[in-house]
XYZ file of C-alpha atoms in Angstrom:
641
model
C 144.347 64.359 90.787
C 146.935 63.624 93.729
C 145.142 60.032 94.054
C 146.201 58.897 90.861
C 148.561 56.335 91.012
C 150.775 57.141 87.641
C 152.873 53.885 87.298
C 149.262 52.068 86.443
C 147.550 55.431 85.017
C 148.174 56.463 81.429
C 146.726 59.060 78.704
C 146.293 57.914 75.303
C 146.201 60.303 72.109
C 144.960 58.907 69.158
C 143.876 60.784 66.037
C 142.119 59.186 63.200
C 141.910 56.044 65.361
C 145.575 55.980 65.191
C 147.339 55.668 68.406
C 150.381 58.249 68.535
C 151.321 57.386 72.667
C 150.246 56.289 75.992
C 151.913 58.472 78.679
C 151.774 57.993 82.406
C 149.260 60.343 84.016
C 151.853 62.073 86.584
C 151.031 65.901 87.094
C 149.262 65.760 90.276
C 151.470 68.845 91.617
C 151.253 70.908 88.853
C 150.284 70.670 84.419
C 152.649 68.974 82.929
C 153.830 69.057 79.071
C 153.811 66.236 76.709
C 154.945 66.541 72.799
C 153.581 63.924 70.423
C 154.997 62.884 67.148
C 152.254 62.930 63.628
C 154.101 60.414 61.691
C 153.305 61.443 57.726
C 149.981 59.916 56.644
C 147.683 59.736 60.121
C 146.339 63.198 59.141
C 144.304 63.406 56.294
C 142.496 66.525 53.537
C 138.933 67.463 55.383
C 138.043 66.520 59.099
C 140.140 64.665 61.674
C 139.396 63.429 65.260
C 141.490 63.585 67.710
C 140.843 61.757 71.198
C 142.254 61.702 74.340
C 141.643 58.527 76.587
C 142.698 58.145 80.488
C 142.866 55.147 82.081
C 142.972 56.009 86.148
C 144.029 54.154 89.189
C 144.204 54.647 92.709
C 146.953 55.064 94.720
C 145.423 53.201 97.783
C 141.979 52.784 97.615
C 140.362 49.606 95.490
C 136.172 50.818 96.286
C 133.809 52.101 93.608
C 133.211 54.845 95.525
C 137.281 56.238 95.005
C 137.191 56.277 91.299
C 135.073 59.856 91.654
C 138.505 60.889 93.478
C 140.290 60.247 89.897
C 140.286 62.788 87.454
C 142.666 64.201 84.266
C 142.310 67.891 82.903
C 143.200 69.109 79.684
C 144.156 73.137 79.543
C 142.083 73.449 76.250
C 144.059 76.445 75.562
C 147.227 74.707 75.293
C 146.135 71.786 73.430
C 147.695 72.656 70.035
C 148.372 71.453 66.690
C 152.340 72.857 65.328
C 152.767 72.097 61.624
C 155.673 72.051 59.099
C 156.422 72.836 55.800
C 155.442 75.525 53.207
C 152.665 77.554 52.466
C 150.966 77.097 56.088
C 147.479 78.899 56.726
C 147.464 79.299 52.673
C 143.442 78.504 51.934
C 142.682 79.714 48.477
C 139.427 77.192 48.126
C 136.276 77.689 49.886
C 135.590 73.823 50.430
C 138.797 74.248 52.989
C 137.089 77.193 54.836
C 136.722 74.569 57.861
C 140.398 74.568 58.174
C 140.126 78.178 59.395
C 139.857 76.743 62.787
C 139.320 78.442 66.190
C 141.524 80.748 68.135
C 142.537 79.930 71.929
C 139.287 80.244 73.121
C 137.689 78.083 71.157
C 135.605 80.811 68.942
C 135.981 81.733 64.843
C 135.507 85.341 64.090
C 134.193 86.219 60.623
C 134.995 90.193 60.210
C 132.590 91.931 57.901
C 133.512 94.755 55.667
C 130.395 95.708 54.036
C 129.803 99.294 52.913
C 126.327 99.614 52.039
C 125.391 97.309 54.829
C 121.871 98.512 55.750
C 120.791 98.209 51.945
C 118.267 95.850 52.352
C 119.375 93.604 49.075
C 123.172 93.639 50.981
C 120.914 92.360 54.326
C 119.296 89.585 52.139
C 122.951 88.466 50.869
C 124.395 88.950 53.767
C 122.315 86.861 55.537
C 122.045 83.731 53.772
C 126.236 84.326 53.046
C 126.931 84.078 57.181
C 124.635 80.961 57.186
C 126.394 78.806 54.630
C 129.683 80.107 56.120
C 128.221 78.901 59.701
C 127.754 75.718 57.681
C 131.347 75.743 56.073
C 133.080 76.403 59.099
C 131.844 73.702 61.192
C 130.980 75.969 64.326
C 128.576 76.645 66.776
C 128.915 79.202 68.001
C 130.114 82.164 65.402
C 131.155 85.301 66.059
C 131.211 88.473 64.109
C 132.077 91.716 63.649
C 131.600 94.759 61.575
C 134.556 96.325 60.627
C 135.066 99.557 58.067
C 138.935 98.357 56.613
C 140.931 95.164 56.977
C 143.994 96.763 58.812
C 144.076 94.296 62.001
C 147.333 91.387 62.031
C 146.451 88.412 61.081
C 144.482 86.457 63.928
C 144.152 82.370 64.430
C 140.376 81.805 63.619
C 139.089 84.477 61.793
C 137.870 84.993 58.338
C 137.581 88.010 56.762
C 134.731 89.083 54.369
C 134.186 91.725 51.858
C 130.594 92.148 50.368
C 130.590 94.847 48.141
C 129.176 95.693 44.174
C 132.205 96.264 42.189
C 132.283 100.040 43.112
C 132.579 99.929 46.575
C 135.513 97.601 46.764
C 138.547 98.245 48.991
C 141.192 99.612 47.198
C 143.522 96.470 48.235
C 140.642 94.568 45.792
C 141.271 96.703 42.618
C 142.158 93.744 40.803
C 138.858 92.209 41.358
C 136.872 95.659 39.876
C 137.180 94.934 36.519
C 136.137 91.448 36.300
C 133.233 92.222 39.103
C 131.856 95.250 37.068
C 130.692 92.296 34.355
C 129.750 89.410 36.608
C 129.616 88.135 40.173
C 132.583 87.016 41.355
C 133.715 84.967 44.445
C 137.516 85.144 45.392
C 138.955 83.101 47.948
C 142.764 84.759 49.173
C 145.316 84.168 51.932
C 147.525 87.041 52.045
C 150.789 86.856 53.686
C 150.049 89.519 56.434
C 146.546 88.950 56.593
C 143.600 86.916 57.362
C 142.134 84.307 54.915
C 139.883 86.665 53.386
C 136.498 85.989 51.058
C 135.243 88.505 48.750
C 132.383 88.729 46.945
C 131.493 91.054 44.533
C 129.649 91.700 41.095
C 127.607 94.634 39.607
C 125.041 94.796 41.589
C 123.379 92.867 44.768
C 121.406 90.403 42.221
C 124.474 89.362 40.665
C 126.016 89.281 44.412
C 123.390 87.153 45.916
C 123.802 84.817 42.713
C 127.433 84.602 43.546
C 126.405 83.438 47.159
C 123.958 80.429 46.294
C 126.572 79.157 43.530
C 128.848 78.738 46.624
C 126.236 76.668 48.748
C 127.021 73.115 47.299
C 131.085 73.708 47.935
C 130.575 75.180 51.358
C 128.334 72.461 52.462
C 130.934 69.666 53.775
C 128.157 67.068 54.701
C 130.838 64.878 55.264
C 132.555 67.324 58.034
C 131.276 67.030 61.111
C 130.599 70.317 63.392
C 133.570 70.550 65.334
C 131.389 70.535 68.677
C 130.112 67.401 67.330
C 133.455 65.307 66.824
C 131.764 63.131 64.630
C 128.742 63.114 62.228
C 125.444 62.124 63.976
C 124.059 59.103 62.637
C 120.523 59.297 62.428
C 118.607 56.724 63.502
C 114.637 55.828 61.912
C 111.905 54.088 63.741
C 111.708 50.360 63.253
C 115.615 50.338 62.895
C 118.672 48.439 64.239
C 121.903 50.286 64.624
C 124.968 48.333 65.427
C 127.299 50.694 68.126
C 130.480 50.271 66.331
C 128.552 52.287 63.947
C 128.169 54.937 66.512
C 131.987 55.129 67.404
C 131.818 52.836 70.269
C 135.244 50.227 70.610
C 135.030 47.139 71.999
C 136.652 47.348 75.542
C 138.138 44.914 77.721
C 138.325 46.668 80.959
C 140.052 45.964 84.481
C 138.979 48.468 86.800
C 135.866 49.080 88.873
C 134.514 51.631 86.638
C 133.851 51.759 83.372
C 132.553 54.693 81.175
C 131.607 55.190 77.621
C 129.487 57.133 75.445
C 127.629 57.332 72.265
C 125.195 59.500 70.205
C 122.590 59.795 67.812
C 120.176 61.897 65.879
C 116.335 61.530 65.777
C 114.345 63.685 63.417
C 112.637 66.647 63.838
C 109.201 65.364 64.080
C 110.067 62.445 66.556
C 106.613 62.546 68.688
C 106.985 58.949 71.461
C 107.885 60.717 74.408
C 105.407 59.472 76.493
C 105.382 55.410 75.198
C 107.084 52.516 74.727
C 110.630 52.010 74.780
C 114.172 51.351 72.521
C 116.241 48.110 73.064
C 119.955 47.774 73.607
C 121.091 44.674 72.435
C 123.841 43.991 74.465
C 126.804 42.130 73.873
C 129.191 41.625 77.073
C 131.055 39.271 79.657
C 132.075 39.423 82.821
C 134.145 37.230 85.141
C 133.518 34.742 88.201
C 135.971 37.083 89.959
C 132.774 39.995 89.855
C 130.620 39.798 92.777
C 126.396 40.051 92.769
C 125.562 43.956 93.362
C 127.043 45.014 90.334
C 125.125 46.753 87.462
C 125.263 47.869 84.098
C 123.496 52.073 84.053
C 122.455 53.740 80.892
C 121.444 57.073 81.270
C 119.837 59.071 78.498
C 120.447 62.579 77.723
C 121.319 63.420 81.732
C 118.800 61.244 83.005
C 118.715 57.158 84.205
C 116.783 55.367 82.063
C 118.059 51.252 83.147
C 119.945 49.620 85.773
C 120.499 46.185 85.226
C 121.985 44.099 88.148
C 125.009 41.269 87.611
C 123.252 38.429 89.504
C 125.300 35.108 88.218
C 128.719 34.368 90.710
C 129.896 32.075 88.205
C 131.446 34.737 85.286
C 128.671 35.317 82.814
C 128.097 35.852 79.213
C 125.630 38.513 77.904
C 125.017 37.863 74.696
C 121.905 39.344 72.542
C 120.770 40.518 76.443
C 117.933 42.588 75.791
C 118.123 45.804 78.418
C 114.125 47.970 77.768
C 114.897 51.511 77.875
C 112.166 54.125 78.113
C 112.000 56.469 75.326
C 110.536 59.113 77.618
C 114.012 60.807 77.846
C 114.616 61.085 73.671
C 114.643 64.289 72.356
C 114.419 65.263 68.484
C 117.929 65.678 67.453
C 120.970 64.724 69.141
C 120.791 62.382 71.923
C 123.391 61.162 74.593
C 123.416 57.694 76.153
C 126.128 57.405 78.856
C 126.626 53.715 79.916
C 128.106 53.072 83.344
C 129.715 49.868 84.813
C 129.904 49.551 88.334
C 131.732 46.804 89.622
C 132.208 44.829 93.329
C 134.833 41.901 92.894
C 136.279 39.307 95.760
C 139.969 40.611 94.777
C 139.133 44.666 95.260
C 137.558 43.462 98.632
C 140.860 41.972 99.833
C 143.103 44.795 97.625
C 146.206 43.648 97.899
C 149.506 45.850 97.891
C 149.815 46.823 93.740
C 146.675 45.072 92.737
C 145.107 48.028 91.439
C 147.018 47.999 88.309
C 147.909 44.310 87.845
C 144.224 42.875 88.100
C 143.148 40.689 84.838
C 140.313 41.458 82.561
C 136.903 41.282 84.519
C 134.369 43.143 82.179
C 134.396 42.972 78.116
C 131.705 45.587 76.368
C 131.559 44.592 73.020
C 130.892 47.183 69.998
C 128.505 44.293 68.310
C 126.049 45.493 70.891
C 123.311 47.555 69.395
C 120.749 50.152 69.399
C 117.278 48.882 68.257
C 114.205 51.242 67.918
C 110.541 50.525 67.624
C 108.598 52.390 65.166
C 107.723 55.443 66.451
C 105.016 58.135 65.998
C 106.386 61.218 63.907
C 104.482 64.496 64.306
C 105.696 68.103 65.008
C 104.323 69.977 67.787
C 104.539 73.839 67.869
C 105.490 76.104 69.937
C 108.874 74.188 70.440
C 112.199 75.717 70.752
C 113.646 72.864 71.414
C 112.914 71.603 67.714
C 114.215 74.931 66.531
C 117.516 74.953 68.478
C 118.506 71.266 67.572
C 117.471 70.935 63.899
C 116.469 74.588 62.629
C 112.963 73.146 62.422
C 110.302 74.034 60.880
C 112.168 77.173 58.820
C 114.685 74.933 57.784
C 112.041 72.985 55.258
C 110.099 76.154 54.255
C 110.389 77.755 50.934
C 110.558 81.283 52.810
C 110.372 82.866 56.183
C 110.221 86.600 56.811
C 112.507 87.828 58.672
C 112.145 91.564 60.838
C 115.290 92.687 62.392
C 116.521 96.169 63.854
C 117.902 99.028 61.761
C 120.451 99.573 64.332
C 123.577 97.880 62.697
C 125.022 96.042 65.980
C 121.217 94.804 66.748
C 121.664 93.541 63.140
C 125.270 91.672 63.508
C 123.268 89.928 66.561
C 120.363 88.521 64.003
C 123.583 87.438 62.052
C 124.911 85.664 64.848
C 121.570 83.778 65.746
C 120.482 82.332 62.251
C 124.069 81.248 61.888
C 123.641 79.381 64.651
C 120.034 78.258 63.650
C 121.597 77.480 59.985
C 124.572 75.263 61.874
C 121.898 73.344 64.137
C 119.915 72.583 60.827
C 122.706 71.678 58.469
C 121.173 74.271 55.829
C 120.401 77.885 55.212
C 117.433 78.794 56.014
C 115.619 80.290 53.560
C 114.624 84.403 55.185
C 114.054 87.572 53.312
C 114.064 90.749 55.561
C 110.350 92.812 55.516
C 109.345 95.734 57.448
C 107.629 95.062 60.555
C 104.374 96.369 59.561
C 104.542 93.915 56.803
C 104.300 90.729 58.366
C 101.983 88.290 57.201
C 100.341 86.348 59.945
C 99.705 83.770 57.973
C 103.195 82.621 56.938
C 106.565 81.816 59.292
C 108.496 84.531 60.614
C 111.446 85.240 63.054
C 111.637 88.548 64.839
C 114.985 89.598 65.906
C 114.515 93.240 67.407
C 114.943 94.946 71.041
C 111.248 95.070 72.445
C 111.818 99.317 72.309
C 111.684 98.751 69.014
C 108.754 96.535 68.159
C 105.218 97.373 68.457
C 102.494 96.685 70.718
C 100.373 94.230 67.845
C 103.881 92.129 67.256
C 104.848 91.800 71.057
C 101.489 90.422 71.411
C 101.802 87.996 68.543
C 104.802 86.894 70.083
C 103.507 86.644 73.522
C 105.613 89.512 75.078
C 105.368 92.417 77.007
C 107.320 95.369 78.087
C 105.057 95.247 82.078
C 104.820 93.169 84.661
C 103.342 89.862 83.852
C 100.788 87.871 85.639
C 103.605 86.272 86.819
C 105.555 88.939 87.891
C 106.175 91.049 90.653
C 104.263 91.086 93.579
C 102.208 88.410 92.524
C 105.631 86.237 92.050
C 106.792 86.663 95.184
C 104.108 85.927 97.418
C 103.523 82.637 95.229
C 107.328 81.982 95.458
C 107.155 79.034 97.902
C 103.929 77.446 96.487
C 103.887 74.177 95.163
C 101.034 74.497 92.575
C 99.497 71.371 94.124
C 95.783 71.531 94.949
C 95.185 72.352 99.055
C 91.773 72.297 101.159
C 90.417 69.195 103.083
C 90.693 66.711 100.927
C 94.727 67.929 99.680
C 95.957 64.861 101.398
C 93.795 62.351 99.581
C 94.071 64.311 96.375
C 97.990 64.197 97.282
C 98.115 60.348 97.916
C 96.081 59.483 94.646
C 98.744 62.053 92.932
C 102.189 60.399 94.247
C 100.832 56.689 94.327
C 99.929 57.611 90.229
C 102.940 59.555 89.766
C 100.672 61.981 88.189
C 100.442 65.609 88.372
C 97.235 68.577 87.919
C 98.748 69.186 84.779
C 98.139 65.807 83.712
C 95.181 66.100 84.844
C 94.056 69.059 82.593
C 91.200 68.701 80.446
C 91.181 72.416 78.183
C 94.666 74.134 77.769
C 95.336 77.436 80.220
C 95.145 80.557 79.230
C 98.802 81.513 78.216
C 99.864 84.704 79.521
C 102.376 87.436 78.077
C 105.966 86.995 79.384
C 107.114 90.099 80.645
C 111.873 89.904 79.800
C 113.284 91.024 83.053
C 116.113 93.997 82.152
C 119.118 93.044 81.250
C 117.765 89.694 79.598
C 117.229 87.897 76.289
C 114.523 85.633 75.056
C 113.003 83.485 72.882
C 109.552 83.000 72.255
C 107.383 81.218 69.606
C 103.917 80.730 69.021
C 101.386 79.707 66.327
C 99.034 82.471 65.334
C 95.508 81.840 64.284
C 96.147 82.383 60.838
C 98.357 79.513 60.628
C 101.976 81.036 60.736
C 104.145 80.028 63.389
C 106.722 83.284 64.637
C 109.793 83.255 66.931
C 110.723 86.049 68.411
C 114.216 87.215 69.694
C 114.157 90.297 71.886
C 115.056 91.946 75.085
C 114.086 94.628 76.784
C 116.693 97.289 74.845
C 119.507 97.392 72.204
C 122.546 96.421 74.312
C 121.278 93.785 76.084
C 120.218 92.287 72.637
C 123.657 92.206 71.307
C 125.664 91.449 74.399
C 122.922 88.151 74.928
C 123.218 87.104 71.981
C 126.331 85.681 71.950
C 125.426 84.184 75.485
C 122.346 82.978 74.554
C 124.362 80.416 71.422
C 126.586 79.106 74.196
C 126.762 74.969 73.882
C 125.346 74.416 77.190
C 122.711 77.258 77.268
C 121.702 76.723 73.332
C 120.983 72.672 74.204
C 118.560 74.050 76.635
C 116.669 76.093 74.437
C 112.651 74.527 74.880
C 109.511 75.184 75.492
C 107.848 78.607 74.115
C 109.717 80.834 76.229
C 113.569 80.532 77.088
C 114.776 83.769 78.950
C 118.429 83.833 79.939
C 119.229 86.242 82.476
C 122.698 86.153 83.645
C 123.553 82.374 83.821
C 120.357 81.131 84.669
C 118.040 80.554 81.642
C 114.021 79.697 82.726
C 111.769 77.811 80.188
C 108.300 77.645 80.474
C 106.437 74.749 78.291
C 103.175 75.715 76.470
C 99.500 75.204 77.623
C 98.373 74.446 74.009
C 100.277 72.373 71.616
C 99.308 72.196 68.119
C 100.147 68.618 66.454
C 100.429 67.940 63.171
C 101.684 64.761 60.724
C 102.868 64.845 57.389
C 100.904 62.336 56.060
C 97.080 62.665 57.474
C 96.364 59.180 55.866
C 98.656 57.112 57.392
C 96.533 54.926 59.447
C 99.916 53.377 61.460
C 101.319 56.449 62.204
C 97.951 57.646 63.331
C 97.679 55.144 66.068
C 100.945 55.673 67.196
C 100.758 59.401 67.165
C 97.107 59.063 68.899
C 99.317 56.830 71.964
C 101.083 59.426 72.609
C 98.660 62.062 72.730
C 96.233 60.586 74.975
C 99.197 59.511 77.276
C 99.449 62.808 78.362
C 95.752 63.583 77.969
C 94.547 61.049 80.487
C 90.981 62.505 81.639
C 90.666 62.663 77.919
C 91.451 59.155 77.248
C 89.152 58.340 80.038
C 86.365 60.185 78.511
C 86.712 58.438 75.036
C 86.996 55.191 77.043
C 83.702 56.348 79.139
C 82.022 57.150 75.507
C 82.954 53.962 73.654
C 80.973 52.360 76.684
C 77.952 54.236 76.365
C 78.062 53.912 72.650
C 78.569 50.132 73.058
C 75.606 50.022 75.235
C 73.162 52.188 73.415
C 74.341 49.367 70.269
C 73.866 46.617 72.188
C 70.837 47.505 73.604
C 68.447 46.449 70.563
C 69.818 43.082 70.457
C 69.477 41.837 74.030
C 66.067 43.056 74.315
C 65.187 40.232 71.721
C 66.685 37.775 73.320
C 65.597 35.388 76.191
C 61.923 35.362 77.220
C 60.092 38.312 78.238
C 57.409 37.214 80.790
């Protein structure tokens, strides 16, 4: 930004906690280019992080309020790594598959060349292969493509994969015939004028699929963090105490008048205390007498504020073992994001003398000894949830088998490809589908549907809770409703109103028997996600849109970082850029272990937290009860004339 003043602004590059430079931020007319040394030894066999910190200063203005006028941008696509030496690119093991790397836009291709691709066995393989290689490559977001020979240049980020019995090989693969017409065979190969390239082969698909799970424990790289990630998530159990150096936070002795930093975490799946109680952050900090009452300390949680905690002394304080109550209402299962802002007002930035702004002393130390401390919390899962499903691969991930109905068209197919990989990547393991025919599908065990609505049929929509016409919620209907507030009107609405705001409560709170859940009718062009939990005890999610093409271009849109972390709810239909989630009327909750009485009570909290007519009813019942008990006894006591 122009306002950055570069004699007190600098970017520093460290990788592997190593810092390589600090450079003056100047480039406020146009990008500039900066070269950094890797002295031998900072890079290291398996993952490495690399981080870019910017320290900002104003040219002229010393308020709170300027530092949103500061700002450094890195062109991703120029942000590059140049090595030296011999044998570059070679990858001949499939525990380096990670190093395959992205091309300039961030995405890895894996390019299929599979023959007898719509044999149902090669569908099986196929589809628990581009899961672990999800896994291996430490992506997202995976792209892929269904080529009939290997002929293109080699490209930065792809991988490409032959799946073939031993007769069907490429004739570049001869070698490999004999030796796969015994056994299966996996054969890892970097060719000089190609692609890192995987093959897999063996006498039949059996032997094939064999091949493929003897992979899984290389290919796994628990240690290797997903490259969206940075780092590996540390997950963090109820009735726990995690220190935040242990979640990549420095301790920071900071100058300015703004201070950011942020950390993450992972909660499991079944993480059910949404609507109770709250975490502690131990904090561990100090300011200075020069910092002036009015200044806080923010945490926000996953997007939304969650504490603000004022800087009342005037006399330089220490905050040490400060407890700071943070509402757990904001946690998610999965990964979660706590921001932590500093904001603040000193005598000297009041006065802001000529070059202040990058000479003033230390006025705010955040120490890394701080920690995160969590209550024990219910666990339960709740289904429908997508949002379960997106972040961990939950429930499928921990079932013994799921079916799986997808499209005979092959392009529909390379789409269902694309979405478990990113299901498998989410969950950290393959999930465990085999491919049935549609009129198959047993309603009493898990399934995934992956097909264009054209193509399903009018028993499985419903299942699914789709429809090809206009919902209830649709057309005309929508758009005379379109600028209602769904709050109750008549004579008493301002009462009702009043009672609502004062209680911060809403008629869905309010709601004593689930609604009836309608069908969700895609609109064209769109892709969705549904799941739902049918009587017989399955639970089935649903990919589909309205026709072929709008299935595979969405698909890729639909695993996009920001849209994927959206994902909730038992509908998520993105159309376009905007993606609308609607949350279910009827929740089914259920614990792993019935009998334990703790988690019971905690899980029961939470329920009746959002059930509160039903909590009054039990409450209005245990009275009665207590009366009716109570009743005997008193009527012997005292005299009765």
């Amino acid at each position: 930004a122009v306002m950055v003043a570069p004699e007190a602004s600098r970017l520093d590059v460290l990788i592997n906690s190593v810092a390589l430079t600090a450079t003056p931020i100047a480039a406020s007319a146009s990008p500039a280019s900066l070269s950094i040394h890797v002295p031998s030894g900072v890079l290291r066999r398996g993952a490495n992080t690399i981080e870019f910190r910017a320290t900002q200063r104003h040219r002229t203005d010393c308020s709170i309020a300027s530092t949103y006028e500061l700002w450094t941008r890195l062109t991703s696509d120029s942000v590059t790594l140049t090595f030296e030496g011999e044998n570059l690119g070679q990858i001949v093991d499939v525990t380096d598959l990670a190093a395959i790397g992205v091309d300039a836009k961030g995405t890895t291709t894996v390019r299929v060349l599979a023959p007898d691709f719509i044999n149902p066995d090669a569908t099986n393989a196929l589809m628990r292969l581009i899961q672990q290689l999800a896994i291996a490559l430490r992506v997202a977001e995976l792209r892929i493509e269904l080529v009939d020979e290997l002929t293109a240049p080699p490209t930065p980020g792809t991988l490409d994969l032959v799946v073939a019995p031993f007769g069907g090989l490429p004739k570049q693969f001869s070698a490999l015939r004999e030796q796969a017409a015994g056994a299966g065979v996996a054969s890892m190969d970097s060719p000089v004028d190609g692609n890192p390239t995987l093959v897999v082969s063996g006498p039949g698909w059996p032997d094939i699929m064999h091949s493929i799970e003897a992979m899984a424990p290389s290919m796994a790289g628990a240690d290797r963090p997903r490259i969206d990630l940075g780092r590996t998530l540390v997950r963090v159990d109820g009735h726990s105490e995690t220190s935040l150096a242990n979640l990549a936070v420095t301790t920071t002795e900071f100058n300015g008048r703004r201070y950011a930093d942020q950390f993450q975490f992972d909660l499991p799946h079944d993480f059910y205390a949404n609507r109770y109680g709250q975490m502690e952050l131990v904090l561990d900090a100090a300011y200075s007498a020069d910092v002036l009452p009015g200044s806080e300390i923010d945490f926000y949680v996953n997007g939304q504020i969650a504490s603000a905690t004022p800087l009342l002394r005037t006399d330089g304080g220490l905050l040490r073992d400060t407890i700071i109550r943070i509402p757990m209402k904001s946690l998610q299962p999965g990964r979660n994001v706590v921001d932590v802002a500093v904001n603040l007002l000193t005598e000297s930035d009041q006065v802001c003398s000529p070059g202040w702004t990058g000479t003033a002393p230390t006025r705010f130390v955040f120490s890394a000894s701080s920690a995160l401390r969590m209550p024990m919390f219910a666990q339960a899962t709740t289904e429908p949830d997508l949002r379960t499903l997106a972040a961990n691969g939950m429930p499928y991930a921990d079932r013994s088998n799921v079916q799986l109905v997808i499209s005979d068209d092959k392009n529909a197919r390379i789409a269902a490809m694309v979405m478990l990989a990113r299901m498998a990547a989410a969950a950290g393991k393959v999930l465990p589908v085999t491919t049935v025919p549609e009129a198959a599908l047993s309603p009493s065990d898990d399934a995934i549907v992956i097909k264009p609505l054209s193509e399903m049929s009018s028993v499985t929509m419903t299942r699914v809770g789709l429809s090809t016409g206009a919902s209830e919620a649709s057309g005309d209907e929508r758009v005379l409703t379109q600028f209602g507030s769904g709050r109750p009107g008549g004579p008493l609405a301002p009462a009702i109103n009043w009672v609502l705001d004062t209680a911060g409560l809403s008629m869905d709170d309010l709601r004593v028997l689930p609604g009836r859940q309608s069908l969700y009718a895609p609109p064209p062009g769109s892709i969705t996600m549904t799941q739902l939990r049918q009587p017989e005890g399955g639970l089935w999610t649903a990919v589909a849109s309205p026709d072929a093409n709008s299935l595979i271009s969405g698909t890729p849109r639909m695993i996009q970082l920001d849209t994927w972390r959206k994902v909730a709810g038992w509908v998520s239909s993105l159309n376009g850029d905007q993606l609308v989630v609607q949350q279910p009327f009827a929740v089914h909750v259920a614990t792993s272990d019935p009998f334990n009485l703790v988690n019971l009570r905690l899980v029961a909290a939470n329920w009746f937290s959002g059930h509160i007519l039903s909590f009054t009813g039990l409450l209005t019942l245990a009275a009665v009860l207590l009366m009716f008990a109570t009743s005997p006894v008193l009527t012997q006591i005292g005299r009765r004339k």
